[in-house]
């Protein structure tokens, strides 16, 4: 029991987010558990709708007649929904304050491949989960206009898509489905191909909703289609950074180089990073990475970074059949460790400029209108 405020499990409390333009009301919660450093409380709801307050949110907490400031340290959704907030006068409070004030725009990554069948979408899902495990707030957007399948791989049943947002029927949080390890998922490619034909009001609706999302994310990953279709290229050119997936198979390597060439011809300064999937060994992955990087430097005049590899494993097909990500089901397997290393490399190399979702959407709209 906390002697300062006499807080105990089962007690009703009120939380009021500070400096949050989206959720600024006072919300009722209940204490689940407490120790000297943290309080575990229920997730707030308003009019039957979950309020997805992000981690690092500063809040005012009212317990009976006592008031103190706190911070959301972590959150859990799914079966056991809860928030962890800092206890009164806890040393954990404000540990993120300096980062919050200096926070840069959300980084937009586009993951693609020169051909289908290289395991791109599975890798996108597992990479998003790995980044989330590392403390990044991640949103995964299925932008494959022809073969959208992230919802299938994650055993999800989407109710809405982006077209409902265009017409102001719902907002982005109605479209989003909560994925493993708190990854936010925007399922299905439906709606993205219509971006060029949106009127001013509809486009403003899209920007407004994704700007809401930006407050809750550090990284947004767009899983695009494969190949050099113009729709795919548009997503790549609008992003802050491209993750290009290939395999050691000769045709896949050739297609990855062709994709790099198309991107380079339109924007030589856009960072492209290579991931070799389904490699038989670390050495094979490195060899493929060296070859593609050399060709890009020699013939295209760009520096293509080799980000890392993921080895071939039967666990991927097993995970696909069970509709369960490998990094969640078998976190200590070699492929999971390699995906975690990719996440480390992305976080450690997170220095390039980010334009945020507004910059991404404006660029994407201009490309689709060409």
mmCIF file of C-alpha atoms in Angstrom:
data_model
loop_
_atom_site.group_PDB
_atom_site.id
_atom_site.type_symbol
_atom_site.label_atom_id
_atom_site.label_comp_id
_atom_site.label_asym_id
_atom_site.label_seq_id
_atom_site.Cartn_x
_atom_site.Cartn_y
_atom_site.Cartn_z
ATOM 1 C CA UNK A 1 0.000 0.000 0.000
ATOM 2 C CA UNK A 2 1.246 3.483 -0.784
ATOM 3 C CA UNK A 3 1.472 5.505 2.466
ATOM 4 C CA UNK A 4 1.576 8.869 0.681
ATOM 5 C CA UNK A 5 -1.807 8.792 -1.012
ATOM 6 C CA UNK A 6 -3.260 5.593 0.395
ATOM 7 C CA UNK A 7 -3.758 4.183 -3.098
ATOM 8 C CA UNK A 8 -4.938 0.593 -3.262
ATOM 9 C CA UNK A 9 -6.037 -1.920 -5.939
ATOM 10 C CA UNK A 10 -9.645 -1.492 -7.004
ATOM 11 C CA UNK A 11 -9.644 2.233 -6.290
ATOM 12 C CA UNK A 12 -11.147 4.617 -8.850
ATOM 13 C CA UNK A 13 -8.841 7.313 -10.208
ATOM 14 C CA UNK A 14 -9.059 9.988 -12.890
ATOM 15 C CA UNK A 15 -6.351 10.797 -15.422
ATOM 16 C CA UNK A 16 -6.117 13.936 -17.548
ATOM 17 C CA UNK A 17 -3.592 13.932 -20.461
ATOM 18 C CA UNK A 18 -1.469 17.077 -20.624
ATOM 19 C CA UNK A 19 -0.568 18.767 -23.927
ATOM 20 C CA UNK A 20 -2.491 16.240 -26.035
ATOM 21 C CA UNK A 21 -4.674 17.905 -28.661
ATOM 22 C CA UNK A 22 -6.487 14.668 -29.557
ATOM 23 C CA UNK A 23 -7.349 13.304 -26.121
ATOM 24 C CA UNK A 24 -7.714 16.177 -23.672
ATOM 25 C CA UNK A 25 -10.625 15.061 -21.490
ATOM 26 C CA UNK A 26 -10.523 13.584 -18.009
ATOM 27 C CA UNK A 27 -10.847 9.791 -18.083
ATOM 28 C CA UNK A 28 -11.900 7.356 -15.366
ATOM 29 C CA UNK A 29 -9.697 4.345 -14.625
ATOM 30 C CA UNK A 30 -9.203 1.855 -11.820
ATOM 31 C CA UNK A 31 -6.049 0.789 -9.994
ATOM 32 C CA UNK A 32 -5.075 -2.830 -10.709
ATOM 33 C CA UNK A 33 -1.791 -3.004 -8.786
ATOM 34 C CA UNK A 34 0.764 -0.687 -7.188
ATOM 35 C CA UNK A 35 4.346 -0.643 -5.940
ATOM 36 C CA UNK A 36 6.717 2.123 -4.860
ATOM 37 C CA UNK A 37 7.599 3.070 -8.440
ATOM 38 C CA UNK A 38 4.593 2.249 -10.617
ATOM 39 C CA UNK A 39 0.819 2.018 -10.759
ATOM 40 C CA UNK A 40 -0.935 -0.466 -12.999
ATOM 41 C CA UNK A 41 -4.326 0.908 -14.052
ATOM 42 C CA UNK A 42 -7.115 -0.002 -16.449
ATOM 43 C CA UNK A 43 -7.114 1.450 -19.960
ATOM 44 C CA UNK A 44 -9.461 4.451 -20.283
ATOM 45 C CA UNK A 45 -12.589 4.340 -22.438
ATOM 46 C CA UNK A 46 -14.878 7.120 -23.649
ATOM 47 C CA UNK A 47 -18.367 6.411 -25.022
ATOM 48 C CA UNK A 48 -17.438 2.739 -25.300
ATOM 49 C CA UNK A 49 -14.313 3.477 -27.345
ATOM 50 C CA UNK A 50 -10.789 2.689 -26.156
ATOM 51 C CA UNK A 51 -8.556 5.746 -25.684
ATOM 52 C CA UNK A 52 -5.088 4.699 -26.996
ATOM 53 C CA UNK A 53 -2.934 7.094 -24.976
ATOM 54 C CA UNK A 54 0.686 6.648 -26.069
ATOM 55 C CA UNK A 55 3.646 5.924 -23.844
ATOM 56 C CA UNK A 56 5.529 9.035 -22.674
ATOM 57 C CA UNK A 57 2.238 10.945 -22.295
ATOM 58 C CA UNK A 58 2.325 13.309 -19.323
ATOM 59 C CA UNK A 59 -0.854 13.052 -17.229
ATOM 60 C CA UNK A 60 -2.491 14.637 -14.194
ATOM 61 C CA UNK A 61 -3.786 11.972 -11.811
ATOM 62 C CA UNK A 62 -6.569 12.574 -9.293
ATOM 63 C CA UNK A 63 -7.092 10.133 -6.423
ATOM 64 C CA UNK A 64 -9.935 11.265 -4.178
ATOM 65 C CA UNK A 65 -8.809 14.790 -3.170
ATOM 66 C CA UNK A 66 -5.131 14.291 -4.005
ATOM 67 C CA UNK A 67 -3.564 15.308 -7.331
ATOM 68 C CA UNK A 68 -0.139 14.493 -8.771
ATOM 69 C CA UNK A 69 1.549 14.540 -12.165
ATOM 70 C CA UNK A 70 2.701 11.305 -13.742
ATOM 71 C CA UNK A 71 3.651 9.702 -17.028
ATOM 72 C CA UNK A 72 2.512 6.660 -19.003
ATOM 73 C CA UNK A 73 5.507 4.315 -18.964
ATOM 74 C CA UNK A 74 4.054 1.388 -20.910
ATOM 75 C CA UNK A 75 0.749 -0.051 -22.055
ATOM 76 C CA UNK A 76 -0.770 -3.436 -22.822
ATOM 77 C CA UNK A 77 -3.732 -4.253 -25.042
ATOM 78 C CA UNK A 78 -5.421 -7.514 -26.004
ATOM 79 C CA UNK A 79 -6.769 -9.819 -23.278
ATOM 80 C CA UNK A 80 -5.272 -7.889 -20.347
ATOM 81 C CA UNK A 81 -5.616 -4.190 -21.119
ATOM 82 C CA UNK A 82 -3.661 -1.927 -18.793
ATOM 83 C CA UNK A 83 -1.442 1.131 -18.479
ATOM 84 C CA UNK A 84 1.661 1.420 -16.319
ATOM 85 C CA UNK A 85 2.106 4.933 -14.932
ATOM 86 C CA UNK A 86 4.756 6.397 -12.642
ATOM 87 C CA UNK A 87 3.853 6.432 -8.955
ATOM 88 C CA UNK A 88 3.855 9.755 -7.053
ATOM 89 C CA UNK A 89 7.401 11.154 -6.720
ATOM 90 C CA UNK A 90 8.817 8.103 -8.492
ATOM 91 C CA UNK A 91 12.289 8.485 -9.986
ATOM 92 C CA UNK A 92 10.868 6.988 -13.190
ATOM 93 C CA UNK A 93 8.728 10.069 -13.797
ATOM 94 C CA UNK A 94 10.070 12.428 -16.504
ATOM 95 C CA UNK A 95 12.742 9.989 -17.668
ATOM 96 C CA UNK A 96 11.572 10.705 -21.230
ATOM 97 C CA UNK A 97 10.908 14.438 -20.842
ATOM 98 C CA UNK A 98 14.030 15.682 -22.578
ATOM 99 C CA UNK A 99 13.486 13.253 -25.449
ATOM 100 C CA UNK A 100 9.845 14.305 -25.769
ATOM 101 C CA UNK A 101 10.597 17.989 -26.244
ATOM 102 C CA UNK A 102 13.219 17.270 -28.879
ATOM 103 C CA UNK A 103 11.265 14.536 -30.652
ATOM 104 C CA UNK A 104 11.707 14.453 -34.410
ATOM 105 C CA UNK A 105 8.991 13.598 -36.894
ATOM 106 C CA UNK A 106 7.889 10.015 -37.327
ATOM 107 C CA UNK A 107 10.151 8.137 -39.721
ATOM 108 C CA UNK A 108 8.445 6.566 -42.735
ATOM 109 C CA UNK A 109 10.053 3.354 -44.013
ATOM 110 C CA UNK A 110 8.927 1.544 -47.161
ATOM 111 C CA UNK A 111 9.753 -2.149 -47.488
ATOM 112 C CA UNK A 112 9.770 -3.583 -50.998
ATOM 113 C CA UNK A 113 11.305 -6.188 -53.294
ATOM 114 C CA UNK A 114 12.146 -6.538 -56.954
ATOM 115 C CA UNK A 115 10.005 -9.676 -57.255
ATOM 116 C CA UNK A 116 7.390 -11.585 -55.297
ATOM 117 C CA UNK A 117 8.098 -14.646 -53.202
ATOM 118 C CA UNK A 118 11.049 -13.288 -51.226
ATOM 119 C CA UNK A 119 9.179 -13.203 -47.889
ATOM 120 C CA UNK A 120 8.760 -9.424 -47.821
ATOM 121 C CA UNK A 121 5.453 -9.175 -45.928
ATOM 122 C CA UNK A 122 6.448 -11.772 -43.351
ATOM 123 C CA UNK A 123 9.698 -9.896 -42.810
ATOM 124 C CA UNK A 124 7.813 -6.585 -42.509
ATOM 125 C CA UNK A 125 5.589 -8.020 -39.766
ATOM 126 C CA UNK A 126 8.447 -9.560 -37.807
ATOM 127 C CA UNK A 127 10.603 -6.463 -38.182
ATOM 128 C CA UNK A 128 7.773 -4.261 -36.885
ATOM 129 C CA UNK A 129 7.440 -6.512 -33.834
ATOM 130 C CA UNK A 130 11.212 -6.500 -33.256
ATOM 131 C CA UNK A 131 11.273 -2.693 -33.372
ATOM 132 C CA UNK A 132 8.366 -2.542 -30.925
ATOM 133 C CA UNK A 133 10.212 -4.865 -28.548
ATOM 134 C CA UNK A 134 13.098 -2.394 -28.686
ATOM 135 C CA UNK A 135 10.860 0.377 -27.402
ATOM 136 C CA UNK A 136 9.877 1.924 -30.732
ATOM 137 C CA UNK A 137 6.226 2.847 -31.283
ATOM 138 C CA UNK A 138 5.502 1.176 -34.604
ATOM 139 C CA UNK A 139 2.678 1.234 -37.126
ATOM 140 C CA UNK A 140 2.619 -1.255 -40.006
ATOM 141 C CA UNK A 141 0.605 -0.191 -43.056
ATOM 142 C CA UNK A 142 -0.353 -2.750 -45.708
ATOM 143 C CA UNK A 143 0.104 -0.730 -48.898
ATOM 144 C CA UNK A 144 0.331 -3.661 -51.301
ATOM 145 C CA UNK A 145 -2.431 -2.590 -53.677
ATOM 146 C CA UNK A 146 -2.671 -5.965 -55.403
ATOM 147 C CA UNK A 147 -1.770 -8.607 -52.825
ATOM 148 C CA UNK A 148 -2.597 -7.116 -49.420
ATOM 149 C CA UNK A 149 -2.135 -9.984 -46.960
ATOM 150 C CA UNK A 150 -0.867 -8.695 -43.629
ATOM 151 C CA UNK A 151 -4.302 -9.212 -42.092
ATOM 152 C CA UNK A 152 -4.232 -12.849 -43.244
ATOM 153 C CA UNK A 153 -0.716 -13.445 -41.909
ATOM 154 C CA UNK A 154 -1.784 -12.019 -38.541
ATOM 155 C CA UNK A 155 -5.187 -13.745 -38.462
ATOM 156 C CA UNK A 156 -7.088 -10.456 -38.479
ATOM 157 C CA UNK A 157 -10.552 -9.613 -39.782
ATOM 158 C CA UNK A 158 -10.600 -5.922 -40.788
ATOM 159 C CA UNK A 159 -13.905 -4.101 -40.506
ATOM 160 C CA UNK A 160 -12.913 -0.829 -42.187
ATOM 161 C CA UNK A 161 -10.410 0.524 -44.704
ATOM 162 C CA UNK A 162 -9.108 3.928 -45.729
ATOM 163 C CA UNK A 163 -12.053 4.758 -47.979
ATOM 164 C CA UNK A 164 -14.182 5.153 -44.853
ATOM 165 C CA UNK A 165 -11.744 7.820 -43.642
ATOM 166 C CA UNK A 166 -11.928 9.733 -46.926
ATOM 167 C CA UNK A 167 -15.672 10.131 -46.474
ATOM 168 C CA UNK A 168 -15.437 11.111 -42.789
ATOM 169 C CA UNK A 169 -17.358 8.030 -41.699
ATOM 170 C CA UNK A 170 -14.730 7.008 -39.122
ATOM 171 C CA UNK A 171 -11.259 8.008 -37.955
ATOM 172 C CA UNK A 172 -7.900 6.266 -38.197
ATOM 173 C CA UNK A 173 -8.281 4.499 -34.843
ATOM 174 C CA UNK A 174 -11.370 2.685 -36.131
ATOM 175 C CA UNK A 175 -9.323 1.318 -39.044
ATOM 176 C CA UNK A 176 -6.317 0.322 -36.949
ATOM 177 C CA UNK A 177 -6.141 -3.196 -35.547
ATOM 178 C CA UNK A 178 -3.913 -3.918 -32.581
ATOM 179 C CA UNK A 179 -1.172 -6.340 -33.578
ATOM 180 C CA UNK A 180 1.361 -8.371 -31.584
ATOM 181 C CA UNK A 181 3.540 -6.472 -29.100
ATOM 182 C CA UNK A 182 1.510 -3.248 -29.446
ATOM 183 C CA UNK A 183 2.245 -2.847 -33.166
ATOM 184 C CA UNK A 184 -0.526 -0.787 -34.788
ATOM 185 C CA UNK A 185 -1.715 -2.321 -38.065
ATOM 186 C CA UNK A 186 -3.507 -0.496 -40.892
ATOM 187 C CA UNK A 187 -4.740 -3.503 -42.901
ATOM 188 C CA UNK A 188 -5.558 -3.968 -46.568
ATOM 189 C CA UNK A 189 -4.357 -1.899 -49.503
ATOM 190 C CA UNK A 190 -7.847 -0.680 -50.393
ATOM 191 C CA UNK A 191 -8.006 3.082 -50.652
ATOM 192 C CA UNK A 192 -4.413 4.005 -51.412
ATOM 193 C CA UNK A 193 -4.894 3.774 -55.178
ATOM 194 C CA UNK A 194 -7.629 6.422 -54.880
ATOM 195 C CA UNK A 195 -5.330 9.069 -53.436
ATOM 196 C CA UNK A 196 -4.850 10.820 -56.795
ATOM 197 C CA UNK A 197 -8.588 11.318 -57.238
ATOM 198 C CA UNK A 198 -9.357 12.642 -53.753
ATOM 199 C CA UNK A 199 -10.886 16.092 -53.549
ATOM 200 C CA UNK A 200 -9.381 18.688 -51.218
ATOM 201 C CA UNK A 201 -11.672 17.803 -48.323
ATOM 202 C CA UNK A 202 -10.982 14.062 -48.605
ATOM 203 C CA UNK A 203 -7.228 14.580 -48.766
ATOM 204 C CA UNK A 204 -7.393 16.842 -45.719
ATOM 205 C CA UNK A 205 -9.272 14.065 -43.922
ATOM 206 C CA UNK A 206 -6.474 11.643 -44.759
ATOM 207 C CA UNK A 207 -3.752 14.048 -43.603
ATOM 208 C CA UNK A 208 -5.650 14.931 -40.421
ATOM 209 C CA UNK A 209 -6.094 11.289 -39.466
ATOM 210 C CA UNK A 210 -2.526 10.258 -40.154
ATOM 211 C CA UNK A 211 -1.306 13.301 -38.263
ATOM 212 C CA UNK A 212 -3.225 11.890 -35.292
ATOM 213 C CA UNK A 213 -1.399 8.615 -35.783
ATOM 214 C CA UNK A 214 1.972 10.368 -35.909
ATOM 215 C CA UNK A 215 1.609 11.366 -32.260
ATOM 216 C CA UNK A 216 1.545 7.680 -31.337
ATOM 217 C CA UNK A 217 4.373 6.369 -33.499
ATOM 218 C CA UNK A 218 8.124 6.643 -33.919
ATOM 219 C CA UNK A 219 8.286 4.533 -37.081
ATOM 220 C CA UNK A 220 5.658 3.802 -39.736
ATOM 221 C CA UNK A 221 6.451 0.892 -42.064
ATOM 222 C CA UNK A 222 4.667 0.701 -45.421
ATOM 223 C CA UNK A 223 4.642 -2.820 -46.818
ATOM 224 C CA UNK A 224 4.456 -2.061 -50.541
ATOM 225 C CA UNK A 225 3.968 -4.353 -53.496
ATOM 226 C CA UNK A 226 6.800 -6.116 -55.315
ATOM 227 C CA UNK A 227 8.260 -5.108 -58.675
ATOM 228 C CA UNK A 228 8.656 -1.802 -60.490
ATOM 229 C CA UNK A 229 4.975 -0.961 -60.928
ATOM 230 C CA UNK A 230 4.440 2.820 -60.803
ATOM 231 C CA UNK A 231 2.208 2.550 -57.730
ATOM 232 C CA UNK A 232 4.980 0.759 -55.845
ATOM 233 C CA UNK A 233 7.600 3.274 -56.954
ATOM 234 C CA UNK A 234 5.409 6.165 -55.788
ATOM 235 C CA UNK A 235 5.337 4.808 -52.235
ATOM 236 C CA UNK A 236 9.087 4.308 -52.271
ATOM 237 C CA UNK A 237 9.863 7.808 -53.528
ATOM 238 C CA UNK A 238 7.588 9.385 -50.901
ATOM 239 C CA UNK A 239 9.229 7.565 -47.975
ATOM 240 C CA UNK A 240 12.192 8.621 -45.844
ATOM 241 C CA UNK A 241 14.031 5.353 -46.378
ATOM 242 C CA UNK A 242 13.659 2.152 -48.409
ATOM 243 C CA UNK A 243 14.262 -1.388 -47.163
ATOM 244 C CA UNK A 244 14.874 -3.540 -50.235
ATOM 245 C CA UNK A 245 14.432 -7.289 -49.696
ATOM 246 C CA UNK A 246 16.063 -9.915 -51.895
ATOM 247 C CA UNK A 247 17.124 -13.546 -51.644
ATOM 248 C CA UNK A 248 20.328 -15.251 -52.875
ATOM 249 C CA UNK A 249 18.383 -16.550 -55.892
ATOM 250 C CA UNK A 250 19.898 -15.012 -59.098
ATOM 251 C CA UNK A 251 16.606 -13.678 -60.481
ATOM 252 C CA UNK A 252 15.808 -12.014 -57.159
ATOM 253 C CA UNK A 253 19.232 -10.337 -57.106
ATOM 254 C CA UNK A 254 18.776 -9.106 -60.686
ATOM 255 C CA UNK A 255 15.338 -7.727 -59.853
ATOM 256 C CA UNK A 256 16.653 -6.033 -56.702
ATOM 257 C CA UNK A 257 19.310 -4.275 -58.772
ATOM 258 C CA UNK A 258 16.674 -3.253 -61.347
ATOM 259 C CA UNK A 259 14.522 -1.811 -58.555
ATOM 260 C CA UNK A 260 17.514 0.120 -57.210
ATOM 261 C CA UNK A 261 18.183 1.515 -60.670
ATOM 262 C CA UNK A 262 14.594 2.745 -61.103
ATOM 263 C CA UNK A 263 14.666 4.445 -57.697
ATOM 264 C CA UNK A 264 18.055 6.020 -58.344
ATOM 265 C CA UNK A 265 16.984 7.434 -61.697
ATOM 266 C CA UNK A 266 14.290 9.447 -59.916
ATOM 267 C CA UNK A 267 16.005 10.259 -56.618
ATOM 268 C CA UNK A 268 19.683 9.526 -56.152
ATOM 269 C CA UNK A 269 19.687 10.775 -52.560
ATOM 270 C CA UNK A 270 16.962 8.494 -51.198
ATOM 271 C CA UNK A 271 18.542 5.980 -48.766
ATOM 272 C CA UNK A 272 18.157 2.371 -49.949
ATOM 273 C CA UNK A 273 19.145 -0.444 -47.576
ATOM 274 C CA UNK A 274 19.417 -4.080 -48.601
ATOM 275 C CA UNK A 275 18.164 -7.068 -46.603
ATOM 276 C CA UNK A 276 19.032 -10.574 -47.805
ATOM 277 C CA UNK A 277 16.263 -12.965 -46.788
ATOM 278 C CA UNK A 278 16.326 -16.780 -46.941
ATOM 279 C CA UNK A 279 20.129 -16.924 -46.876
ATOM 280 C CA UNK A 280 21.778 -20.262 -46.115
ATOM 281 C CA UNK A 281 24.406 -18.602 -43.942
ATOM 282 C CA UNK A 282 25.763 -15.275 -42.733
ATOM 283 C CA UNK A 283 28.513 -15.567 -45.333
ATOM 284 C CA UNK A 284 26.038 -16.043 -48.181
ATOM 285 C CA UNK A 285 24.021 -13.039 -47.023
ATOM 286 C CA UNK A 286 27.145 -10.894 -46.829
ATOM 287 C CA UNK A 287 28.296 -12.081 -50.263
ATOM 288 C CA UNK A 288 24.972 -11.115 -51.881
ATOM 289 C CA UNK A 289 25.043 -7.793 -50.047
ATOM 290 C CA UNK A 290 28.560 -7.069 -51.270
ATOM 291 C CA UNK A 291 27.687 -7.904 -54.883
ATOM 292 C CA UNK A 292 24.586 -5.716 -55.051
ATOM 293 C CA UNK A 293 26.304 -2.859 -53.197
ATOM 294 C CA UNK A 294 29.291 -3.040 -55.559
ATOM 295 C CA UNK A 295 27.058 -2.993 -58.650
ATOM 296 C CA UNK A 296 25.094 -0.029 -57.297
ATOM 297 C CA UNK A 297 28.272 1.907 -56.568
ATOM 298 C CA UNK A 298 29.988 0.982 -59.839
ATOM 299 C CA UNK A 299 27.118 1.472 -62.287
ATOM 300 C CA UNK A 300 24.615 3.721 -60.505
ATOM 301 C CA UNK A 301 26.973 5.891 -58.509
ATOM 302 C CA UNK A 302 25.157 5.389 -55.201
ATOM 303 C CA UNK A 303 26.009 3.908 -51.834
ATOM 304 C CA UNK A 304 23.599 1.045 -51.133
ATOM 305 C CA UNK A 305 23.919 -0.109 -47.539
ATOM 306 C CA UNK A 306 23.778 -3.805 -46.653
ATOM 307 C CA UNK A 307 21.568 -3.863 -43.556
ATOM 308 C CA UNK A 308 21.826 -7.574 -42.790
ATOM 309 C CA UNK A 309 20.430 -11.042 -43.484
ATOM 310 C CA UNK A 310 17.840 -13.539 -42.269
ATOM 311 C CA UNK A 311 18.543 -17.206 -42.803
ATOM 312 C CA UNK A 312 16.228 -19.722 -44.408
ATOM 313 C CA UNK A 313 14.141 -21.665 -41.887
ATOM 314 C CA UNK A 314 11.197 -24.054 -41.904
ATOM 315 C CA UNK A 315 9.797 -22.013 -39.048
ATOM 316 C CA UNK A 316 8.624 -19.351 -41.507
ATOM 317 C CA UNK A 317 6.287 -21.717 -43.338
ATOM 318 C CA UNK A 318 5.134 -23.117 -40.004
ATOM 319 C CA UNK A 319 4.454 -19.574 -38.751
ATOM 320 C CA UNK A 320 2.524 -18.751 -41.937
ATOM 321 C CA UNK A 321 0.317 -21.833 -41.559
ATOM 322 C CA UNK A 322 -0.403 -20.959 -37.941
ATOM 323 C CA UNK A 323 -0.806 -17.244 -38.756
ATOM 324 C CA UNK A 324 1.653 -16.377 -36.010
ATOM 325 C CA UNK A 325 4.868 -14.280 -36.422
ATOM 326 C CA UNK A 326 8.060 -16.253 -35.969
ATOM 327 C CA UNK A 327 9.631 -13.631 -33.678
ATOM 328 C CA UNK A 328 6.646 -13.890 -31.344
ATOM 329 C CA UNK A 329 6.330 -17.687 -31.408
ATOM 330 C CA UNK A 330 10.041 -18.598 -31.496
ATOM 331 C CA UNK A 331 11.873 -15.511 -30.176
ATOM 332 C CA UNK A 332 15.161 -17.336 -29.561
ATOM 333 C CA UNK A 333 15.415 -19.022 -32.957
ATOM 334 C CA UNK A 334 18.282 -17.949 -35.269
ATOM 335 C CA UNK A 335 15.953 -16.090 -37.699
ATOM 336 C CA UNK A 336 14.358 -14.167 -34.815
ATOM 337 C CA UNK A 337 17.776 -13.131 -33.533
ATOM 338 C CA UNK A 338 18.750 -11.972 -37.022
ATOM 339 C CA UNK A 339 15.540 -9.957 -37.386
ATOM 340 C CA UNK A 340 16.248 -8.398 -33.989
ATOM 341 C CA UNK A 341 19.699 -7.423 -35.254
ATOM 342 C CA UNK A 342 18.089 -5.784 -38.291
ATOM 343 C CA UNK A 343 15.910 -3.783 -35.891
ATOM 344 C CA UNK A 344 19.010 -2.762 -33.933
ATOM 345 C CA UNK A 345 20.675 -1.628 -37.157
ATOM 346 C CA UNK A 346 17.634 0.459 -38.119
ATOM 347 C CA UNK A 347 17.436 2.121 -34.699
ATOM 348 C CA UNK A 348 21.189 2.692 -34.529
ATOM 349 C CA UNK A 349 21.188 4.216 -37.990
ATOM 350 C CA UNK A 350 18.148 6.448 -37.453
ATOM 351 C CA UNK A 351 19.892 9.693 -38.383
ATOM 352 C CA UNK A 352 18.444 10.579 -41.784
ATOM 353 C CA UNK A 353 15.926 13.399 -42.055
ATOM 354 C CA UNK A 354 12.286 12.510 -41.449
ATOM 355 C CA UNK A 355 9.487 14.516 -43.031
ATOM 356 C CA UNK A 356 6.728 12.852 -41.048
ATOM 357 C CA UNK A 357 3.361 11.719 -42.363
ATOM 358 C CA UNK A 358 2.338 15.123 -43.719
ATOM 359 C CA UNK A 359 5.458 15.255 -45.879
ATOM 360 C CA UNK A 360 4.948 11.653 -46.962
ATOM 361 C CA UNK A 361 1.290 12.136 -47.933
ATOM 362 C CA UNK A 362 1.905 15.395 -49.796
ATOM 363 C CA UNK A 363 4.723 13.767 -51.760
ATOM 364 C CA UNK A 364 2.663 10.633 -52.426
ATOM 365 C CA UNK A 365 -0.310 12.649 -53.683
ATOM 366 C CA UNK A 366 1.889 14.645 -56.057
ATOM 367 C CA UNK A 367 3.419 11.443 -57.446
ATOM 368 C CA UNK A 368 0.052 9.746 -57.996
ATOM 369 C CA UNK A 369 -1.204 12.817 -59.875
ATOM 370 C CA UNK A 370 1.642 12.740 -62.407
#
